[in-house]
PDB file of C-alpha atoms in Angstrom:
ATOM      1  CA  UNK V1462      56.891 186.367-161.658  1.00 50.00           C
ATOM      2  CA  UNK V1463      56.489 187.681-165.156  1.00 56.00           C
ATOM      3  CA  UNK V1464      59.547 187.968-167.534  1.00 53.00           C
ATOM      4  CA  UNK V1465      59.850 191.598-167.436  1.00 56.00           C
ATOM      5  CA  UNK V1466      59.946 191.809-163.595  1.00 48.00           C
ATOM      6  CA  UNK V1467      62.499 189.203-163.667  1.00 51.00           C
ATOM      7  CA  UNK V1468      64.478 191.174-165.754  1.00 57.00           C
ATOM      8  CA  UNK V1469      64.128 194.569-163.524  1.00 59.00           C
ATOM      9  CA  UNK V1470      64.902 192.761-160.518  1.00 50.00           C
ATOM     10  CA  UNK V1471      68.313 191.195-162.215  1.00 55.00           C
ATOM     11  CA  UNK V1472      69.090 194.667-163.482  1.00 52.00           C
ATOM     12  CA  UNK V1473      68.858 196.056-159.938  1.00 50.00           C
ATOM     13  CA  UNK V1474      70.643 193.175-158.513  1.00 47.00           C
ATOM     14  CA  UNK V1475      73.712 194.014-161.085  1.00 51.00           C
ATOM     15  CA  UNK V1476      73.654 197.696-160.399  1.00 53.00           C
ATOM     16  CA  UNK V1477      74.138 196.959-156.590  1.00 46.00           C
ATOM     17  CA  UNK V1478      77.002 194.616-157.249  1.00 47.00           C
ATOM     18  CA  UNK V1479      78.824 197.424-159.463  1.00 47.00           C
ATOM     19  CA  UNK V1480      78.111 199.828-156.474  1.00 47.00           C
ATOM     20  CA  UNK V1481      79.592 197.618-153.910  1.00 48.00           C
ATOM     21  CA  UNK V1482      82.617 196.459-155.649  1.00 52.00           C
ATOM     22  CA  UNK V1483      84.656 199.724-155.444  1.00 48.00           C
ATOM     23  CA  UNK V1484      84.024 199.972-152.023  1.00 44.00           C
ATOM     24  CA  UNK V1485      85.280 196.093-151.461  1.00 42.00           C
ATOM     25  CA  UNK V1486      88.221 196.856-153.420  1.00 45.00           C
ATOM     26  CA  UNK V1487      89.286 200.269-151.425  1.00 46.00           C
ATOM     27  CA  UNK V1488      89.263 198.196-148.202  1.00 45.00           C
ATOM     28  CA  UNK V1489      92.475 198.394-146.803  1.00 56.00           C
ATOM     29  CA  UNK V1490      94.781 195.078-146.840  1.00 60.00           C
ATOM     30  CA  UNK V1491      96.732 195.434-143.264  1.00 68.00           C
ATOM     31  CA  UNK V1492     100.288 194.099-143.161  1.00 86.00           C
ATOM     32  CA  UNK V1493     100.884 191.550-140.521  1.00 94.00           C
ATOM     33  CA  UNK V1494     102.734 192.833-137.471  1.00 97.00           C
ATOM     34  CA  UNK V1495     105.911 191.036-137.281  1.00 98.00           C
ATOM     35  CA  UNK V1496     107.394 190.013-133.681  1.00 98.00           C
ATOM     36  CA  UNK V1497     110.422 188.415-133.025  1.00 98.00           C
ATOM     37  CA  UNK V1498     110.452 186.847-129.550  1.00 98.00           C
ATOM     38  CA  UNK V1499     112.369 184.245-127.528  1.00 98.00           C
ATOM     39  CA  UNK V1500     111.997 180.683-128.299  1.00 97.00           C
ATOM     40  CA  UNK V1501     110.692 179.962-125.037  1.00 98.00           C
ATOM     41  CA  UNK V1502     107.447 181.954-125.531  1.00 98.00           C
ATOM     42  CA  UNK V1503     106.777 179.730-128.644  1.00 98.00           C
ATOM     43  CA  UNK V1504     103.566 178.195-127.319  1.00 98.00           C
ATOM     44  CA  UNK V1505     101.705 181.040-125.405  1.00 98.00           C
ATOM     45  CA  UNK V1506     102.738 183.793-127.861  1.00 98.00           C
ATOM     46  CA  UNK V1507     100.792 181.367-130.882  1.00 98.00           C
ATOM     47  CA  UNK V1508      97.953 181.364-128.527  1.00 98.00           C
ATOM     48  CA  UNK V1509      97.770 185.401-127.868  1.00 98.00           C
ATOM     49  CA  UNK V1510      98.726 186.165-131.490  1.00 97.00           C
ATOM     50  CA  UNK V1511      95.156 184.803-132.906  1.00 97.00           C
ATOM     51  CA  UNK V1512      93.281 186.451-129.943  1.00 97.00           C
ATOM     52  CA  UNK V1513      94.740 190.005-130.712  1.00 97.00           C
ATOM     53  CA  UNK V1514      93.741 189.503-134.403  1.00 97.00           C
ATOM     54  CA  UNK V1515      90.583 188.323-133.957  1.00 96.00           C
ATOM     55  CA  UNK V1516      89.910 191.618-131.676  1.00 94.00           C
ATOM     56  CA  UNK V1517      91.729 193.912-134.171  1.00 95.00           C
ATOM     57  CA  UNK V1518      91.437 192.466-137.369  1.00 95.00           C
ATOM     58  CA  UNK V1519      95.315 192.752-137.734  1.00 96.00           C
ATOM     59  CA  UNK V1520      97.518 189.682-138.613  1.00 97.00           C
ATOM     60  CA  UNK V1521     100.708 188.844-136.377  1.00 97.00           C
ATOM     61  CA  UNK V1522     103.410 186.895-137.677  1.00 98.00           C
ATOM     62  CA  UNK V1523     106.156 185.548-134.965  1.00 98.00           C
ATOM     63  CA  UNK V1524     109.629 184.632-135.811  1.00 98.00           C
ATOM     64  CA  UNK V1525     111.073 182.500-132.692  1.00 98.00           C
ATOM     65  CA  UNK V1526     114.747 182.147-131.937  1.00 97.00           C
ATOM     66  CA  UNK V1527     117.226 182.656-129.542  1.00 97.00           C
ATOM     67  CA  UNK V1528     117.188 185.981-127.936  1.00 97.00           C
ATOM     68  CA  UNK V1529     120.907 186.581-129.232  1.00 97.00           C
ATOM     69  CA  UNK V1530     120.172 185.548-132.693  1.00 97.00           C
ATOM     70  CA  UNK V1531     116.730 187.477-133.253  1.00 98.00           C
ATOM     71  CA  UNK V1532     118.447 190.885-131.707  1.00 98.00           C
ATOM     72  CA  UNK V1533     121.705 190.240-134.446  1.00 98.00           C
ATOM     73  CA  UNK V1534     118.681 190.144-137.042  1.00 98.00           C
ATOM     74  CA  UNK V1535     117.501 193.050-136.428  1.00 98.00           C
ATOM     75  CA  UNK V1536     120.469 194.922-136.201  1.00 98.00           C
ATOM     76  CA  UNK V1537     121.404 193.663-139.680  1.00 97.00           C
ATOM     77  CA  UNK V1538     118.163 195.249-140.922  1.00 96.00           C
ATOM     78  CA  UNK V1539     115.575 192.581-140.544  1.00 97.00           C
ATOM     79  CA  UNK V1540     111.703 193.928-140.573  1.00 96.00           C
ATOM     80  CA  UNK V1541     110.498 193.598-137.178  1.00 97.00           C
ATOM     81  CA  UNK V1542     107.808 196.004-135.288  1.00 98.00           C
ATOM     82  CA  UNK V1543     108.419 194.224-131.940  1.00 98.00           C
ATOM     83  CA  UNK V1544     111.038 192.306-129.946  1.00 98.00           C
ATOM     84  CA  UNK V1545     110.789 190.096-126.745  1.00 98.00           C
ATOM     85  CA  UNK V1546     113.548 188.717-125.059  1.00 98.00           C
ATOM     86  CA  UNK V1547     114.298 186.440-122.870  1.00 98.00           C
ATOM     87  CA  UNK V1548     117.149 188.699-121.145  1.00 97.00           C
ATOM     88  CA  UNK V1549     117.847 192.057-120.495  1.00 97.00           C
ATOM     89  CA  UNK V1550     121.035 191.934-122.240  1.00 97.00           C
ATOM     90  CA  UNK V1551     119.736 191.805-125.863  1.00 98.00           C
ATOM     91  CA  UNK V1552     117.123 194.480-125.233  1.00 98.00           C
ATOM     92  CA  UNK V1553     119.983 196.359-123.862  1.00 98.00           C
ATOM     93  CA  UNK V1554     122.018 195.861-126.989  1.00 98.00           C
ATOM     94  CA  UNK V1555     119.472 196.847-129.285  1.00 98.00           C
ATOM     95  CA  UNK V1556     118.681 199.867-127.055  1.00 98.00           C
ATOM     96  CA  UNK V1557     122.402 200.976-127.181  1.00 98.00           C
ATOM     97  CA  UNK V1558     122.184 201.036-131.039  1.00 98.00           C
ATOM     98  CA  UNK V1559     119.053 203.073-130.805  1.00 98.00           C
ATOM     99  CA  UNK V1560     117.183 200.110-132.766  1.00 98.00           C
ATOM    100  CA  UNK V1561     113.874 200.040-130.021  1.00 98.00           C
ATOM    101  CA  UNK V1562     111.748 203.028-128.884  1.00 97.00           C
ATOM    102  CA  UNK V1563     112.682 203.710-125.228  1.00 96.00           C
ATOM    103  CA  UNK V1564     109.259 204.687-123.947  1.00 96.00           C
ATOM    104  CA  UNK V1565     107.723 201.071-125.112  1.00 96.00           C
ATOM    105  CA  UNK V1566     110.279 199.123-123.197  1.00 97.00           C
ATOM    106  CA  UNK V1567     108.948 197.310-120.018  1.00 95.00           C
ATOM    107  CA  UNK V1568     109.920 194.194-118.253  1.00 96.00           C
ATOM    108  CA  UNK V1569     106.721 191.802-118.894  1.00 97.00           C
ATOM    109  CA  UNK V1570     106.955 187.621-117.861  1.00 98.00           C
ATOM    110  CA  UNK V1571     109.075 186.025-115.240  1.00 98.00           C
ATOM    111  CA  UNK V1572     110.576 182.236-115.155  1.00 98.00           C
ATOM    112  CA  UNK V1573     112.188 179.874-113.290  1.00 98.00           C
ATOM    113  CA  UNK V1574     115.128 177.881-114.209  1.00 98.00           C
ATOM    114  CA  UNK V1575     115.098 173.922-114.130  1.00 98.00           C
ATOM    115  CA  UNK V1576     117.044 170.926-114.381  1.00 98.00           C
ATOM    116  CA  UNK V1577     115.670 168.443-116.159  1.00 98.00           C
ATOM    117  CA  UNK V1578     116.121 164.694-117.099  1.00 98.00           C
ATOM    118  CA  UNK V1579     114.085 162.382-119.578  1.00 98.00           C
ATOM    119  CA  UNK V1580     110.776 161.185-118.392  1.00 97.00           C
ATOM    120  CA  UNK V1581     111.755 157.709-117.509  1.00 96.00           C
ATOM    121  CA  UNK V1582     114.992 158.500-115.824  1.00 96.00           C
ATOM    122  CA  UNK V1583     115.468 157.931-112.332  1.00 95.00           C
ATOM    123  CA  UNK V1584     118.004 160.712-111.496  1.00 96.00           C
ATOM    124  CA  UNK V1585     117.163 162.353-108.378  1.00 96.00           C
ATOM    125  CA  UNK V1586     119.087 165.510-107.245  1.00 97.00           C
ATOM    126  CA  UNK V1587     118.549 168.303-105.189  1.00 97.00           C
ATOM    127  CA  UNK V1588     120.333 171.334-106.505  1.00 97.00           C
ATOM    128  CA  UNK V1589     122.994 173.387-104.182  1.00 97.00           C
ATOM    129  CA  UNK V1590     126.534 173.717-103.482  1.00 95.00           C
ATOM    130  CA  UNK V1591     128.594 170.621-104.146  1.00 90.00           C
ATOM    131  CA  UNK V1592     125.578 168.537-105.748  1.00 96.00           C
ATOM    132  CA  UNK V1593     127.016 165.566-107.417  1.00 96.00           C
ATOM    133  CA  UNK V1594     125.751 167.090-111.092  1.00 96.00           C
ATOM    134  CA  UNK V1595     128.589 165.648-112.892  1.00 94.00           C
ATOM    135  CA  UNK V1596     127.968 162.223-111.677  1.00 95.00           C
ATOM    136  CA  UNK V1597     124.520 162.054-112.504  1.00 96.00           C
ATOM    137  CA  UNK V1598     125.623 162.514-116.122  1.00 96.00           C
ATOM    138  CA  UNK V1599     127.306 159.049-115.962  1.00 93.00           C
ATOM    139  CA  UNK V1600     130.449 158.409-117.608  1.00 91.00           C
ATOM    140  CA  UNK V1601     129.659 159.979-120.965  1.00 92.00           C
ATOM    141  CA  UNK V1602     126.633 161.863-120.275  1.00 95.00           C
ATOM    142  CA  UNK V1603     126.154 165.486-121.615  1.00 97.00           C
ATOM    143  CA  UNK V1604     124.402 168.679-120.164  1.00 98.00           C
ATOM    144  CA  UNK V1605     122.010 170.279-122.549  1.00 98.00           C
ATOM    145  CA  UNK V1606     121.646 173.899-122.411  1.00 98.00           C
ATOM    146  CA  UNK V1607     121.602 177.053-124.705  1.00 98.00           C
ATOM    147  CA  UNK V1608     125.178 178.370-125.713  1.00 98.00           C
ATOM    148  CA  UNK V1609     126.311 180.412-122.497  1.00 98.00           C
ATOM    149  CA  UNK V1610     128.506 182.493-124.568  1.00 97.00           C
ATOM    150  CA  UNK V1611     125.313 184.073-126.544  1.00 97.00           C
ATOM    151  CA  UNK V1612     121.603 182.480-125.546  1.00 98.00           C
ATOM    152  CA  UNK V1613     119.895 183.809-122.363  1.00 98.00           C
ATOM    153  CA  UNK V1614     119.117 180.413-120.679  1.00 98.00           C
ATOM    154  CA  UNK V1615     122.769 178.958-121.188  1.00 98.00           C
ATOM    155  CA  UNK V1616     123.936 182.524-119.659  1.00 98.00           C
ATOM    156  CA  UNK V1617     121.653 181.749-116.514  1.00 98.00           C
ATOM    157  CA  UNK V1618     122.418 178.358-116.283  1.00 98.00           C
ATOM    158  CA  UNK V1619     126.206 179.262-116.647  1.00 98.00           C
ATOM    159  CA  UNK V1620     125.825 181.886-113.687  1.00 98.00           C
ATOM    160  CA  UNK V1621     123.783 179.572-111.392  1.00 98.00           C
ATOM    161  CA  UNK V1622     126.260 176.367-111.895  1.00 98.00           C
ATOM    162  CA  UNK V1623     129.319 178.930-111.050  1.00 98.00           C
ATOM    163  CA  UNK V1624     127.396 180.232-107.952  1.00 98.00           C
ATOM    164  CA  UNK V1625     126.555 176.469-106.580  1.00 98.00           C
ATOM    165  CA  UNK V1626     130.536 175.593-107.715  1.00 97.00           C
ATOM    166  CA  UNK V1627     129.143 172.940-110.233  1.00 97.00           C
ATOM    167  CA  UNK V1628     130.515 174.763-113.263  1.00 97.00           C
ATOM    168  CA  UNK V1629     134.250 173.587-113.562  1.00 96.00           C
ATOM    169  CA  UNK V1630     132.933 170.209-113.254  1.00 95.00           C
ATOM    170  CA  UNK V1631     130.445 170.194-115.983  1.00 96.00           C
ATOM    171  CA  UNK V1632     131.859 172.711-118.314  1.00 96.00           C
ATOM    172  CA  UNK V1633     133.514 170.396-120.836  1.00 95.00           C
ATOM    173  CA  UNK V1634     130.050 168.301-120.904  1.00 96.00           C
ATOM    174  CA  UNK V1635     128.272 170.782-121.852  1.00 97.00           C
ATOM    175  CA  UNK V1636     125.809 170.433-125.395  1.00 97.00           C
ATOM    176  CA  UNK V1637     125.582 174.090-126.550  1.00 97.00           C
ATOM    177  CA  UNK V1638     122.441 174.527-127.999  1.00 98.00           C
ATOM    178  CA  UNK V1639     121.526 177.191-130.579  1.00 97.00           C
ATOM    179  CA  UNK V1640     118.602 177.908-128.275  1.00 97.00           C
ATOM    180  CA  UNK V1641     116.357 176.696-125.152  1.00 98.00           C
ATOM    181  CA  UNK V1642     113.979 174.738-127.336  1.00 98.00           C
ATOM    182  CA  UNK V1643     116.908 172.495-129.091  1.00 98.00           C
ATOM    183  CA  UNK V1644     118.403 172.259-125.646  1.00 98.00           C
ATOM    184  CA  UNK V1645     115.033 170.547-124.270  1.00 98.00           C
ATOM    185  CA  UNK V1646     114.763 168.616-127.313  1.00 98.00           C
ATOM    186  CA  UNK V1647     118.096 166.479-126.815  1.00 98.00           C
ATOM    187  CA  UNK V1648     116.887 165.645-123.249  1.00 98.00           C
ATOM    188  CA  UNK V1649     113.356 164.652-124.977  1.00 98.00           C
ATOM    189  CA  UNK V1650     114.920 162.424-127.410  1.00 97.00           C
ATOM    190  CA  UNK V1651     117.217 160.904-124.713  1.00 96.00           C
ATOM    191  CA  UNK V1652     120.453 162.285-126.354  1.00 97.00           C
ATOM    192  CA  UNK V1653     121.434 163.891-123.063  1.00 98.00           C
ATOM    193  CA  UNK V1654     120.553 162.828-119.909  1.00 98.00           C
ATOM    194  CA  UNK V1655     120.123 166.115-118.118  1.00 98.00           C
ATOM    195  CA  UNK V1656     119.298 169.668-119.210  1.00 98.00           C
ATOM    196  CA  UNK V1657     118.805 173.336-118.221  1.00 98.00           C
ATOM    197  CA  UNK V1658     116.041 174.950-119.369  1.00 98.00           C
ATOM    198  CA  UNK V1659     113.256 177.097-118.158  1.00 98.00           C
ATOM    199  CA  UNK V1660     110.430 175.671-116.488  1.00 98.00           C
ATOM    200  CA  UNK V1661     107.885 176.373-118.899  1.00 98.00           C
ATOM    201  CA  UNK V1662     109.381 174.694-121.708  1.00 98.00           C
ATOM    202  CA  UNK V1663     109.523 171.600-119.396  1.00 98.00           C
ATOM    203  CA  UNK V1664     106.100 171.784-118.784  1.00 97.00           C
ATOM    204  CA  UNK V1665     105.273 171.678-122.844  1.00 97.00           C
ATOM    205  CA  UNK V1666     107.221 168.512-123.423  1.00 98.00           C
ATOM    206  CA  UNK V1667     106.031 165.525-122.264  1.00 97.00           C
ATOM    207  CA  UNK V1668     109.295 163.428-122.601  1.00 98.00           C
ATOM    208  CA  UNK V1669     110.949 165.280-119.744  1.00 98.00           C
ATOM    209  CA  UNK V1670     110.539 165.873-115.944  1.00 98.00           C
ATOM    210  CA  UNK V1671     111.805 168.768-113.473  1.00 98.00           C
ATOM    211  CA  UNK V1672     114.469 167.198-111.575  1.00 98.00           C
ATOM    212  CA  UNK V1673     114.885 170.319-109.541  1.00 98.00           C
ATOM    213  CA  UNK V1674     114.325 173.858-110.170  1.00 98.00           C
ATOM    214  CA  UNK V1675     117.697 176.196-109.257  1.00 98.00           C
ATOM    215  CA  UNK V1676     117.476 178.423-106.250  1.00 98.00           C
ATOM    216  CA  UNK V1677     116.226 181.900-107.337  1.00 97.00           C
ATOM    217  CA  UNK V1678     119.517 183.294-105.698  1.00 97.00           C
ATOM    218  CA  UNK V1679     121.633 181.380-107.934  1.00 98.00           C
ATOM    219  CA  UNK V1680     121.272 183.503-110.913  1.00 98.00           C
ATOM    220  CA  UNK V1681     119.810 186.968-112.064  1.00 96.00           C
ATOM    221  CA  UNK V1682     116.014 187.212-112.049  1.00 97.00           C
ATOM    222  CA  UNK V1683     114.714 185.682-115.432  1.00 98.00           C
ATOM    223  CA  UNK V1684     112.645 188.636-116.964  1.00 98.00           C
ATOM    224  CA  UNK V1685     111.329 189.114-120.369  1.00 98.00           C
ATOM    225  CA  UNK V1686     111.256 192.946-121.493  1.00 97.00           C
ATOM    226  CA  UNK V1687     109.635 193.960-124.632  1.00 97.00           C
ATOM    227  CA  UNK V1688     109.839 196.733-126.635  1.00 98.00           C
ATOM    228  CA  UNK V1689     108.812 198.375-130.360  1.00 98.00           C
ATOM    229  CA  UNK V1690     111.360 198.600-132.344  1.00 98.00           C
ATOM    230  CA  UNK V1691     112.137 202.049-134.182  1.00 97.00           C
ATOM    231  CA  UNK V1692     110.500 201.001-137.128  1.00 95.00           C
ATOM    232  CA  UNK V1693     107.405 199.783-136.022  1.00 97.00           C
ATOM    233  CA  UNK V1694     104.082 199.732-137.554  1.00 95.00           C
ATOM    234  CA  UNK V1695     101.659 202.122-135.790  1.00 90.00           C
ATOM    235  CA  UNK V1696      99.428 199.368-134.941  1.00 92.00           C
ATOM    236  CA  UNK V1697     102.180 197.923-132.616  1.00 96.00           C
ATOM    237  CA  UNK V1698     101.546 200.141-129.877  1.00 94.00           C
ATOM    238  CA  UNK V1699      97.988 198.159-129.533  1.00 95.00           C
ATOM    239  CA  UNK V1700      99.622 194.714-129.496  1.00 97.00           C
ATOM    240  CA  UNK V1701     101.895 195.963-126.626  1.00 95.00           C
ATOM    241  CA  UNK V1702      98.723 197.026-124.956  1.00 95.00           C
ATOM    242  CA  UNK V1703      97.021 193.652-125.381  1.00 97.00           C
ATOM    243  CA  UNK V1704      99.993 192.012-123.883  1.00 97.00           C
ATOM    244  CA  UNK V1705      98.866 193.428-120.836  1.00 93.00           C
ATOM    245  CA  UNK V1706      95.165 192.434-120.919  1.00 95.00           C
ATOM    246  CA  UNK V1707      93.466 190.281-118.823  1.00 95.00           C
ATOM    247  CA  UNK V1708      93.050 187.257-121.880  1.00 96.00           C
ATOM    248  CA  UNK V1709      97.161 187.495-122.380  1.00 97.00           C
ATOM    249  CA  UNK V1710      97.769 187.500-118.934  1.00 97.00           C
ATOM    250  CA  UNK V1711      95.674 184.314-118.297  1.00 97.00           C
ATOM    251  CA  UNK V1712      97.407 182.443-121.239  1.00 98.00           C
ATOM    252  CA  UNK V1713     100.910 183.489-119.720  1.00 98.00           C
ATOM    253  CA  UNK V1714      99.971 182.454-116.131  1.00 97.00           C
ATOM    254  CA  UNK V1715      98.566 178.857-117.054  1.00 98.00           C
ATOM    255  CA  UNK V1716     101.819 178.278-118.867  1.00 98.00           C
ATOM    256  CA  UNK V1717     103.752 179.067-115.556  1.00 97.00           C
ATOM    257  CA  UNK V1718     104.801 182.047-116.587  1.00 98.00           C
ATOM    258  CA  UNK V1719     104.820 185.270-113.817  1.00 97.00           C
ATOM    259  CA  UNK V1720     103.555 188.950-114.424  1.00 97.00           C
ATOM    260  CA  UNK V1721     106.217 191.149-113.190  1.00 92.00           C
ATOM    261  CA  UNK V1722     105.336 193.970-114.954  1.00 72.00           C
ATOM    262  CA  UNK V1723     103.136 196.085-117.666  1.00 47.00           C
ATOM    263  CA  UNK V1724     103.894 197.118-121.022  1.00 43.00           C
ATOM    264  CA  UNK V1725     103.223 201.240-121.334  1.00 51.00           C
ATOM    265  CA  UNK V1726     100.585 202.737-123.703  1.00 44.00           C
ATOM    266  CA  UNK V1727     101.827 203.849-126.869  1.00 44.00           C
ATOM    267  CA  UNK V1728     103.158 206.963-127.515  1.00 44.00           C
ATOM    268  CA  UNK V1729     101.990 209.511-129.821  1.00 42.00           C
ATOM    269  CA  UNK V1730     105.191 209.284-131.843  1.00 40.00           C
ATOM    270  CA  UNK V1731     104.667 205.505-132.102  1.00 44.00           C
ATOM    271  CA  UNK V1732     101.287 205.909-133.325  1.00 39.00           C
ATOM    272  CA  UNK V1733     102.091 208.785-136.189  1.00 36.00           C
ATOM    273  CA  UNK V1734     105.033 206.914-137.478  1.00 36.00           C
ATOM    274  CA  UNK V1735     105.483 204.362-139.853  1.00 37.00           C
ATOM    275  CA  UNK V1736     101.981 203.761-140.455  1.00 38.00           C
ATOM    276  CA  UNK V1737     101.437 200.638-143.031  1.00 36.00           C
ATOM    277  CA  UNK V1738      97.880 200.198-142.561  1.00 34.00           C
TER     278      UNK V1738
END
């Protein structure tokens, strides 16, 4: 190739680069969706999020904690596009304050309440009225679960124990954890001989085992409602839709959750407002 031809090709390449650069610079960078979700959904949503991003090119960031803590953060003005609660009460809390879009609210998942022990524990119990739960704790052992005053798993646990007439015997020996994963950790570390968590939490922690499942009649159904917040980005509707896809359902069911409902299609109002693309 002659020197003049080389220079000519170099000039063409330089011109193409100059023409492409403005187009690349104009490519909008999407803000991530911010999803507040109950701590018990940590593992499954960390799998669902990347699948959604791969399909939509919209990044998702999750904040996991007790539903009570997340609802109060949203009430205080924290930025969130969607909320996944581990019970109905905290979704009701936001709905009563007009902080979610009512038309997007739906129940998505179900779960079971489980009594757990460290993996090497020899405790055996069948949960029923009169079960000697306090005796199984030993002389100084504590029962780990979420704070019954606010954390959903603790509220379910208190109701179940009351209905089985076991609450009075163990109330003063409760470890009131900030969320279900903290309650799980206490048992996994051997710091509590027994704990009450969701069955899906027990399934992801190899250092614990399920002693027994609570009768479903002993407490209200464990359901996970989901909704877009009133300040949700326009892409939130697509994310809610993705949660009812086969791909998402496969992840949920493999983890032990039950599919109990579907997320409604996003409303036109949701798509029109608060566009952050």
